Coordinates of C-alpha atoms and ligand atoms in Angstrom, one line a residue:
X1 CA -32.5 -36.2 -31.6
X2 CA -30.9 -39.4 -31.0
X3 CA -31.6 -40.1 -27.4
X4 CA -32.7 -37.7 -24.3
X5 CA -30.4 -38.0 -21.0
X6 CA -30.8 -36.4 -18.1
X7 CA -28.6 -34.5 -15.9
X8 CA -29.3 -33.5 -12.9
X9 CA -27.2 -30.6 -10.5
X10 CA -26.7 -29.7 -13.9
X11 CA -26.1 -26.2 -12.6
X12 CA -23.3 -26.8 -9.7
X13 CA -19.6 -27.3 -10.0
X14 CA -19.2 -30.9 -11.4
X15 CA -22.7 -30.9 -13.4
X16 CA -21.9 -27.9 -16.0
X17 CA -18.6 -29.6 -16.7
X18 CA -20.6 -32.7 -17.5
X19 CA -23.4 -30.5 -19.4
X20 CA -21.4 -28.9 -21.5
X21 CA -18.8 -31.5 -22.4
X22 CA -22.1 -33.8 -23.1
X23 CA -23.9 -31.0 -25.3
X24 CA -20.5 -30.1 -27.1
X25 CA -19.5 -34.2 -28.3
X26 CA -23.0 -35.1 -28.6
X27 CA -24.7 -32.6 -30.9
X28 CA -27.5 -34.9 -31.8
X29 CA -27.7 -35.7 -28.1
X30 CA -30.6 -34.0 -26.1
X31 CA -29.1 -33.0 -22.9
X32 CA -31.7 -31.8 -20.4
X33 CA -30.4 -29.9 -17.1
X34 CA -32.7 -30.0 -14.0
X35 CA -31.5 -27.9 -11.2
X36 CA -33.3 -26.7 -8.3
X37 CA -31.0 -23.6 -8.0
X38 CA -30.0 -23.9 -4.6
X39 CA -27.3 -21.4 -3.5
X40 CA -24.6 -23.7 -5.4
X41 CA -26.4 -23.9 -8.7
X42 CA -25.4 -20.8 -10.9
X43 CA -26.3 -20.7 -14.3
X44 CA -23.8 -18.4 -15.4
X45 CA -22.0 -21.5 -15.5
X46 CA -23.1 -22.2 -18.7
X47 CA -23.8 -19.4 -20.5
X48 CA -21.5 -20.7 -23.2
X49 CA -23.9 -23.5 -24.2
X50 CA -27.4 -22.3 -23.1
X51 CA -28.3 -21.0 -26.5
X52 CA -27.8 -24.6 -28.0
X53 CA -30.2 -26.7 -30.4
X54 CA -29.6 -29.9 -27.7
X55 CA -29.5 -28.0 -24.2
X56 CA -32.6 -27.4 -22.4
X57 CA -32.7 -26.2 -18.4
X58 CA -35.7 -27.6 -16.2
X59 CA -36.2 -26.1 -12.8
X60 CA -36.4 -28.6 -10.6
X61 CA -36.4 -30.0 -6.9
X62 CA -35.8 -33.4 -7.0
X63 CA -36.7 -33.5 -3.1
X64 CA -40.2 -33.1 -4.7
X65 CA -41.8 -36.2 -5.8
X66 CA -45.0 -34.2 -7.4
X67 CA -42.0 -32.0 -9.8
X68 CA -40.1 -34.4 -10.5
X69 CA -43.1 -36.8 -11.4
X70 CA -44.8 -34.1 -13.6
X71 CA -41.3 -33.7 -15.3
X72 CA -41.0 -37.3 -16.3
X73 CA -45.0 -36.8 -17.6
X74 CA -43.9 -34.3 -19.8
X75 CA -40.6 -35.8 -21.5
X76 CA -39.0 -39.6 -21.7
X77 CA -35.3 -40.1 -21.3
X78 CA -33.1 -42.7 -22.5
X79 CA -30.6 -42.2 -19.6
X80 CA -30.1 -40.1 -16.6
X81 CA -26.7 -39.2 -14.6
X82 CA -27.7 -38.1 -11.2
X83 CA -25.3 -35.4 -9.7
X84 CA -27.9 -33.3 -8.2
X85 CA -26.8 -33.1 -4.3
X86 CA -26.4 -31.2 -0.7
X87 CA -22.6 -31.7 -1.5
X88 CA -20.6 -29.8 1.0
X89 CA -19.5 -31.7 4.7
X90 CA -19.8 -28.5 7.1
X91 CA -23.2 -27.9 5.6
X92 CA -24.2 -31.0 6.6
X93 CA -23.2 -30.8 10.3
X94 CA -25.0 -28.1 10.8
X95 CA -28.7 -29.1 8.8
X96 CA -28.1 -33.1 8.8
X97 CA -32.3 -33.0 7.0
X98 CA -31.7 -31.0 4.1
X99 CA -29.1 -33.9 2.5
X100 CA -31.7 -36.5 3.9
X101 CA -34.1 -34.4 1.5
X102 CA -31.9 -34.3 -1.6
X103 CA -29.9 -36.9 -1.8
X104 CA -31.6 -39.8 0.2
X105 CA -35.7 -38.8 -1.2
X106 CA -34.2 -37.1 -3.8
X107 CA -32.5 -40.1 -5.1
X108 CA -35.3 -42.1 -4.5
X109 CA -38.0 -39.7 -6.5
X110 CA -36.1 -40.3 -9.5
X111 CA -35.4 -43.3 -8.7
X112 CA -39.1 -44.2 -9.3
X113 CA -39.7 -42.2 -12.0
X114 CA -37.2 -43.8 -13.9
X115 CA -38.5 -47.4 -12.6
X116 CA -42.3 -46.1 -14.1
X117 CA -41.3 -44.8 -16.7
X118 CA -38.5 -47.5 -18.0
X119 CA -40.9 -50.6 -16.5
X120 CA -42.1 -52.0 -20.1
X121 CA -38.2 -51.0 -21.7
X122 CA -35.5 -51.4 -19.7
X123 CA -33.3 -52.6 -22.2
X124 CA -30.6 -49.2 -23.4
X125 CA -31.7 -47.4 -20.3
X126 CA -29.3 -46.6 -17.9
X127 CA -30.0 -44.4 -14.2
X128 CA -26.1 -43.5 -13.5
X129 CA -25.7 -42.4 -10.1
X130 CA -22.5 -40.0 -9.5
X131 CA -21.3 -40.4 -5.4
X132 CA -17.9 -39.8 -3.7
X133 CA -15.2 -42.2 -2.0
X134 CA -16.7 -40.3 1.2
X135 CA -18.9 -43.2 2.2
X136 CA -15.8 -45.3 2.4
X137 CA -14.9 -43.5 5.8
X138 CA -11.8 -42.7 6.5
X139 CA -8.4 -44.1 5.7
X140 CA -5.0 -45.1 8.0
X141 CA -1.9 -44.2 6.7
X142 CA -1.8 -47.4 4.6
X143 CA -4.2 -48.6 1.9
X144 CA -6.7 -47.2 -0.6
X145 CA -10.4 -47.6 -1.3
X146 CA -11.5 -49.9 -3.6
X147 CA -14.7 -51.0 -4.6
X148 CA -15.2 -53.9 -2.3
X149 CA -14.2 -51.9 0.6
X150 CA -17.2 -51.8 3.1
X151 CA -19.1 -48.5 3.3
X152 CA -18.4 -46.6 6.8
X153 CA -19.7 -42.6 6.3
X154 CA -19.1 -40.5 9.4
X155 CA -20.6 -37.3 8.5
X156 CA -23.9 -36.4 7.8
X157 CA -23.4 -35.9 4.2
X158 CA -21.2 -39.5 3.4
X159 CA -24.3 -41.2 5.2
X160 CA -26.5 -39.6 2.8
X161 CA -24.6 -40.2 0.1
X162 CA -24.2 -43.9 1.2
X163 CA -27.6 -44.2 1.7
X164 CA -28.4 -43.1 -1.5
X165 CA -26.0 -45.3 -3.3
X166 CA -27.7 -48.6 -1.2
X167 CA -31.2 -47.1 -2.5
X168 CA -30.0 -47.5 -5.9
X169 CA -28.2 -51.0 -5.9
X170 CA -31.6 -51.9 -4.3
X171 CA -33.6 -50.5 -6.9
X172 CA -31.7 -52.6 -9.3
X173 CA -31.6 -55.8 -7.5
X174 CA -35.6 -55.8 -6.4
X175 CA -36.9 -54.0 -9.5
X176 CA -34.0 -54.8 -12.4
X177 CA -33.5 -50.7 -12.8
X178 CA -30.1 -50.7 -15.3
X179 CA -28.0 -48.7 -12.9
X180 CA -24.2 -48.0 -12.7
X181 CA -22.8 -46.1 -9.9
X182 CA -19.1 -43.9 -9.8
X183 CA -17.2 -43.0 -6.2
X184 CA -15.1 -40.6 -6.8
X185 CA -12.2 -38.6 -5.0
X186 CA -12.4 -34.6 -4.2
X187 CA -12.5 -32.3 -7.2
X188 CA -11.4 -28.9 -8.0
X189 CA -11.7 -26.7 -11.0
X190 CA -13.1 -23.5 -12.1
X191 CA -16.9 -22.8 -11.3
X192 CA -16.2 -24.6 -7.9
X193 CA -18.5 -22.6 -5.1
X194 CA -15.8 -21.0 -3.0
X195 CA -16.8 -22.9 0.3
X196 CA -14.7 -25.9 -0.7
X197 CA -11.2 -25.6 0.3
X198 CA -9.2 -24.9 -3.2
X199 CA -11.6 -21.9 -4.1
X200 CA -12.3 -20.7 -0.9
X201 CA -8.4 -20.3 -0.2
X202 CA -7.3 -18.6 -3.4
X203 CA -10.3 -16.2 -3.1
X204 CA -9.4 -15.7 0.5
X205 CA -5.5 -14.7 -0.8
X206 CA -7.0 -13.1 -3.6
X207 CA -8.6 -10.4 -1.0
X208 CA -6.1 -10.8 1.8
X209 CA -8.2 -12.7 4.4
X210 CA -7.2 -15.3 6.8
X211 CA -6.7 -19.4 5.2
X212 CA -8.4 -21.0 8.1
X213 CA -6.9 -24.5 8.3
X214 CA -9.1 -26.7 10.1
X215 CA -7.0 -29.1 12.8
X216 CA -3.4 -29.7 12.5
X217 CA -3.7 -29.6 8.3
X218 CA -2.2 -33.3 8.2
X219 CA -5.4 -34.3 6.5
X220 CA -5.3 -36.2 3.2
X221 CA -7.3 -36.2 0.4
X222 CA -6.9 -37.4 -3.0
X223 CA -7.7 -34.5 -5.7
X224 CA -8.9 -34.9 -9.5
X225 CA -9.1 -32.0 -11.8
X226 CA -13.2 -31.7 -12.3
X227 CA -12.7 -32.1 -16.4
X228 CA -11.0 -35.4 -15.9
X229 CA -14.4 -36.3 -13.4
X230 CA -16.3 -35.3 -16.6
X231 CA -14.4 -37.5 -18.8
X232 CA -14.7 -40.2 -16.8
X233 CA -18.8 -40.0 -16.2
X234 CA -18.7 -40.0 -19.9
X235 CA -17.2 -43.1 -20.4
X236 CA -18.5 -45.0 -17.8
X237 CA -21.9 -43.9 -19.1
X238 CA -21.2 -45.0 -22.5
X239 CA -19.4 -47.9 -21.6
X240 CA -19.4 -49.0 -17.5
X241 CA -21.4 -52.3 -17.3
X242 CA -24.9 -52.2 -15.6
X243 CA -24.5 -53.0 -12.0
X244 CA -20.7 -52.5 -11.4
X245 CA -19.1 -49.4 -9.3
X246 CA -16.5 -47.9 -10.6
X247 CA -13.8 -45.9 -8.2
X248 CA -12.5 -42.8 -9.7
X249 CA -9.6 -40.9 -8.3
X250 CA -6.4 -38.9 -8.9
X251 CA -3.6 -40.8 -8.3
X252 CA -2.7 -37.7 -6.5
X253 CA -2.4 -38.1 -2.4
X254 CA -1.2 -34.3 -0.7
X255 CA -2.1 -33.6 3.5
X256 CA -3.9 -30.1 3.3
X257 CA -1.1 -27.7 4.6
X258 CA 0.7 -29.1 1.5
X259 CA -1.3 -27.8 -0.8
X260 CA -2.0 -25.2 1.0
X261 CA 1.4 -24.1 0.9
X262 CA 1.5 -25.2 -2.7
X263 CA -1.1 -22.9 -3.8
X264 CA 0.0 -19.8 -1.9
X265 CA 3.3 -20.3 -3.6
X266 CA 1.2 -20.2 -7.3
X267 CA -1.0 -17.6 -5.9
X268 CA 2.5 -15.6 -4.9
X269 CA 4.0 -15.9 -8.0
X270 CA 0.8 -15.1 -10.4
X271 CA -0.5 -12.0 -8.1
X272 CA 3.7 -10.6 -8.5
X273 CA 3.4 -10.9 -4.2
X274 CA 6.8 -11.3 -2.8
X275 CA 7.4 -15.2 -1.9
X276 CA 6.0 -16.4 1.7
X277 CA 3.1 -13.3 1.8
X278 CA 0.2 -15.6 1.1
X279 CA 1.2 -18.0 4.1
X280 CA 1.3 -15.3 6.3
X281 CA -2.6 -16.1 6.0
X282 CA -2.5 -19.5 7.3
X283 CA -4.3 -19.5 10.6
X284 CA -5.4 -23.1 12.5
X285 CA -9.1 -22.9 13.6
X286 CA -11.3 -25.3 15.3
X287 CA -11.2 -28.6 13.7
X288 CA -14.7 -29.9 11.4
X289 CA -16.3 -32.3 13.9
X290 CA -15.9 -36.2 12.6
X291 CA -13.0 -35.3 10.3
X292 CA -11.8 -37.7 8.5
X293 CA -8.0 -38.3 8.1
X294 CA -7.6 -39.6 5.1
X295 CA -9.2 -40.6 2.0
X296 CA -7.3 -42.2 -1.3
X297 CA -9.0 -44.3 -4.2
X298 CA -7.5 -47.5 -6.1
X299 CA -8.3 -46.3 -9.6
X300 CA -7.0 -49.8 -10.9
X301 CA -10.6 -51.4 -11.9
X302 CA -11.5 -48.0 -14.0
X303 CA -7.8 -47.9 -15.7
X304 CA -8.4 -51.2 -16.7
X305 CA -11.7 -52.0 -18.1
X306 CA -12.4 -48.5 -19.4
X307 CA -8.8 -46.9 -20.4
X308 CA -9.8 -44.4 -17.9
X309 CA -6.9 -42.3 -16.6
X310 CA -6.2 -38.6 -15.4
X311 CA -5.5 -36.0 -18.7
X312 CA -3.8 -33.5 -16.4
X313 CA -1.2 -33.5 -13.7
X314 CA -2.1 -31.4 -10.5
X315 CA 0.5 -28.4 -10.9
X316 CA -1.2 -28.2 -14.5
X317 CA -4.6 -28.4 -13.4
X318 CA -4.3 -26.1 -10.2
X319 CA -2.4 -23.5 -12.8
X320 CA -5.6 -23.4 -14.8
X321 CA -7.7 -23.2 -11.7
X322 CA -6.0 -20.1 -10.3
X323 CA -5.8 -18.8 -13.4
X324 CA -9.6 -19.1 -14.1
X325 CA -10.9 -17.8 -10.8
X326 CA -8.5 -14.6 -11.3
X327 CA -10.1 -14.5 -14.8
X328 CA -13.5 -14.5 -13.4
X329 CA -13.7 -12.3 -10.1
X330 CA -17.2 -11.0 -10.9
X331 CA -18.3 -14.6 -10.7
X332 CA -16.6 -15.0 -7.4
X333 CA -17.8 -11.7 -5.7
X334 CA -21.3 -12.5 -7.0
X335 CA -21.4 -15.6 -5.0
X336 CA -19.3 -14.0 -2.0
X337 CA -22.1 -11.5 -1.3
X338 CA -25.6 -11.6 -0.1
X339 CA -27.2 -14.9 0.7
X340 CA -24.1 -16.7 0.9
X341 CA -21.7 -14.3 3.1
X342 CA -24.5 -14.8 6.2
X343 CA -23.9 -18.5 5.6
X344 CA -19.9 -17.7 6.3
X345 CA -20.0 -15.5 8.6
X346 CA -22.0 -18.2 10.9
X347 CA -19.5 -20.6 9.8
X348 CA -16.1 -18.4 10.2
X349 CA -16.9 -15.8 12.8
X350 CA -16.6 -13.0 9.9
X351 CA -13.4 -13.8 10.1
Ligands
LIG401 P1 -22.5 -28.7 -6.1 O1 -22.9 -28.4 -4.7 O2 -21.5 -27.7 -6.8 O3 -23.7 -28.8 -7.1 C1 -24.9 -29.5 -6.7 C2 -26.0 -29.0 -7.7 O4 -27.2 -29.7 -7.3 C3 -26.3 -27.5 -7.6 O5 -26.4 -27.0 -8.9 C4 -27.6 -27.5 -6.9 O6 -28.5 -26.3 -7.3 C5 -28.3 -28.8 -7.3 N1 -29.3 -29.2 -6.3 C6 -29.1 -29.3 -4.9 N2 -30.2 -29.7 -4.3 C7 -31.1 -29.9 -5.3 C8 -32.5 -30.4 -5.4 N3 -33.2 -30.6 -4.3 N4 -33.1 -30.5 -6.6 C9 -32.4 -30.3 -7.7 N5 -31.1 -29.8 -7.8 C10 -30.5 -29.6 -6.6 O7 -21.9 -30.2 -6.1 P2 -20.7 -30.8 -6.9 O8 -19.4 -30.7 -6.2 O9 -20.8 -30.4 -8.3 O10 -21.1 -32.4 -6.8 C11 -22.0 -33.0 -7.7 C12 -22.1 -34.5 -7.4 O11 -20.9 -35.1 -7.3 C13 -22.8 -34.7 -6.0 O12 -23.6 -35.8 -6.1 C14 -21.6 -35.0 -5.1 O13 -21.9 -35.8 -4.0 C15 -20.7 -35.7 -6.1 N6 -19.2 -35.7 -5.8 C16 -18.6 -34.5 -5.6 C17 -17.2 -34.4 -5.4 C18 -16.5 -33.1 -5.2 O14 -15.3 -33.1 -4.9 N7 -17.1 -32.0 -5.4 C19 -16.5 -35.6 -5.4 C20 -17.2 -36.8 -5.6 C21 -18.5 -36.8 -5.8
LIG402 P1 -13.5 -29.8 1.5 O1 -13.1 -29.0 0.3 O2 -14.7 -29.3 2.4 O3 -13.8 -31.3 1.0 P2 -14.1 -32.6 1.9 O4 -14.3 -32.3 3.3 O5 -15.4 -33.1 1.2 O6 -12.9 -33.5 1.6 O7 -12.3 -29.9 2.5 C1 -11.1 -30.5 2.0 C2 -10.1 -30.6 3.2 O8 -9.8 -29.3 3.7 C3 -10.8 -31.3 4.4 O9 -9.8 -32.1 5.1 C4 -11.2 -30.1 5.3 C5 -10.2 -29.1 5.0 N1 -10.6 -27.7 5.1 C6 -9.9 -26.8 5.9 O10 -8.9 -27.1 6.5 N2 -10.4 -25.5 5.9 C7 -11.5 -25.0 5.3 O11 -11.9 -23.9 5.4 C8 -12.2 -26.0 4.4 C9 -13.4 -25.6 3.7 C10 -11.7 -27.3 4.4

């Protein structure tokens, strides 16, 4: 094999996208997945690659300085891109310490792995660390994030995230680790865990249940399809320059009741519903604590110095979204069950 790289969350939404797209275009590549296998890490997400030559899955809790130490013992990589996280906002409001555990020591664990393991050959390594415009804070109705904006998290998870991205600028600064680290805007795509708002809505009209809007619904966020994301950590891993942040986003501004309205109209039209049924299901609950308003990324700096742009537009990439999670209800209904239905019934009221 030519080189080993490292992914980790290799099992959650953004990861297998990266995985596979990774262990399809580099078949001489070894691509190693770790993955704890928390609630969001699913396997099943790719079963289409697992029996490859270049794919290997690790179990792994990066939170664990003795696993992760013992993993870097056993095998040496040329590169690793770090997506393993405690990704979701209203998770983190309620247990703040488990994103301190993964993505602050988390990030840090690897971080000295890496540093031991690289300290005599630094030169063609690369520790690429995958974080969101979240740490930015929140936007007016004016502007966009670029790199140079100043970091300003509000919830629990940003701050961990932010924290995590100063840990690894640090590392490179004091200890010359060859980092590069991406910010990018909210995803969607098939294999998203449906507690994120685009798959939690069309599973909810799906079944019938209420689309709980949190607030008034003029939120804004900026949305990327997740294949594009993928694209993009490619690149910038081939070809970002060590030390630079890259912003990645969609060029692709909608307030949440738009899209929400948006996707029941999809939803209406692809279940044969007659128009307006699926908005029926909008109700306003309690807004998230914190919220921010509004969050919107200046691609420019990516556009230009890599060629990076999005492949899709949104109506294409929410089409193949919906049509992928009506493709695929057994994966849904296997998450919706057990474990994870406690989780949203604390959250929602069983609503
Ligand atoms: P996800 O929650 O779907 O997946 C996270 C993965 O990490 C899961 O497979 C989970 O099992 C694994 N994991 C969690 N804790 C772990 C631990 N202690 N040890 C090892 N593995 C562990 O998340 P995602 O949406 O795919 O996000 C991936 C990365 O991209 C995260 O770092 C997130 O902050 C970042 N990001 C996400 C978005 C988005 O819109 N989803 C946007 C920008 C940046
Ligand atoms: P989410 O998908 O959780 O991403 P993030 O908070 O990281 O941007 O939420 C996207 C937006 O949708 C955010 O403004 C919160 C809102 N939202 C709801 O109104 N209802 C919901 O049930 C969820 C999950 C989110």
């Amino acid at each position: 094999m030519a080189e080993r790289i490292l992914v980790t969350g290799g099992a959650g939404f953004i990861g297998s996208h990266v995985v596979r797209l990774l262990v399809e275009r580099y078949p001489n590549s070894e691509i190693v997945n770790l993955d704890a296998l928390t609630y969001a890490g699913n396997l099943e997400n790719l079963r289409d690659v697992e029996q490859r030559p270049n794919y290997r899955f690790v179990r792994v809790d990066i939170g664990d300085a003795a696993q992760v130490d013992a993993l870097f013992a056993e095998m040496a990589f040329d590169g690793v891109i770090h997506l393993a996280a405690e990704s979701h906002v209203d998770r983190s409001i309620e247990d703040p310490l488990a994103f301190v555990r993964t993505n602050v020591i988390g990030t840090v664990n690897l971080l000295n792995a890496c540093r031991r393991q690289w300290k005599d050959a630094m030169e063609g390594k690369r520790f690429y660390h995958i974080s969101t415009d979240e740490v930015y804070g929140t936007l007016g109705k004016e502007g966009l994030f670029t790199e140079t904006t100043a970091y300003d998290p509000n919830s629990p998870y940003s701050a961990s995230k932010a924290s995590s991205d100063h840990f690894v600028r640090a590392y490179g600064e004091t200890y010359g680790l060859p980092y590069v680290v991406t910010n990018c805007s909210n995803n969607y795509g098939p294999n998203q865990f449906p507690e994120k708002l685009i798959p939690l809505f069309i599973n909810n009209i799906r079944i019938g249940k209420p689309l709980p809007v949190y607030g008034d619904g003029q939120y804004t966020r900026d949305w990327l399809f997740v294949l594009d994301h993928a694209l993009a950590i490619d690149l910038v891993y081939r070809q970002g320059k060590n030390g630079e942040t890259y912003n990645i986003g969609g060029f692709n501004e909608w307030t949440n009741l738009d899209l929400i309205h948006l996707l029941c109209r999809v939803m209406d039209r692809k279940l044969g519903r007659t128009e307006g049924s699926s908005a029926e299901l909008i109700t306003y609950v309690k807004d998230r604590p914190g919220h921010d308003r509004r969050y919107a990324i200046d691609a420019t700096k990516i556009e230009r110095e890599l060629g990076w742009r999005p492949s899709v537009t949104f109506e294409q990439g929410l089409e193949q979204t919906i049509d992928w999670y009506l493709a695929n209800t057994e994966w849904l209904e296997n998450l919706t069950s057990g474990r994870y239905q406690e989780y949203y019934d604390r959250m929602y009221g069983g609503r």
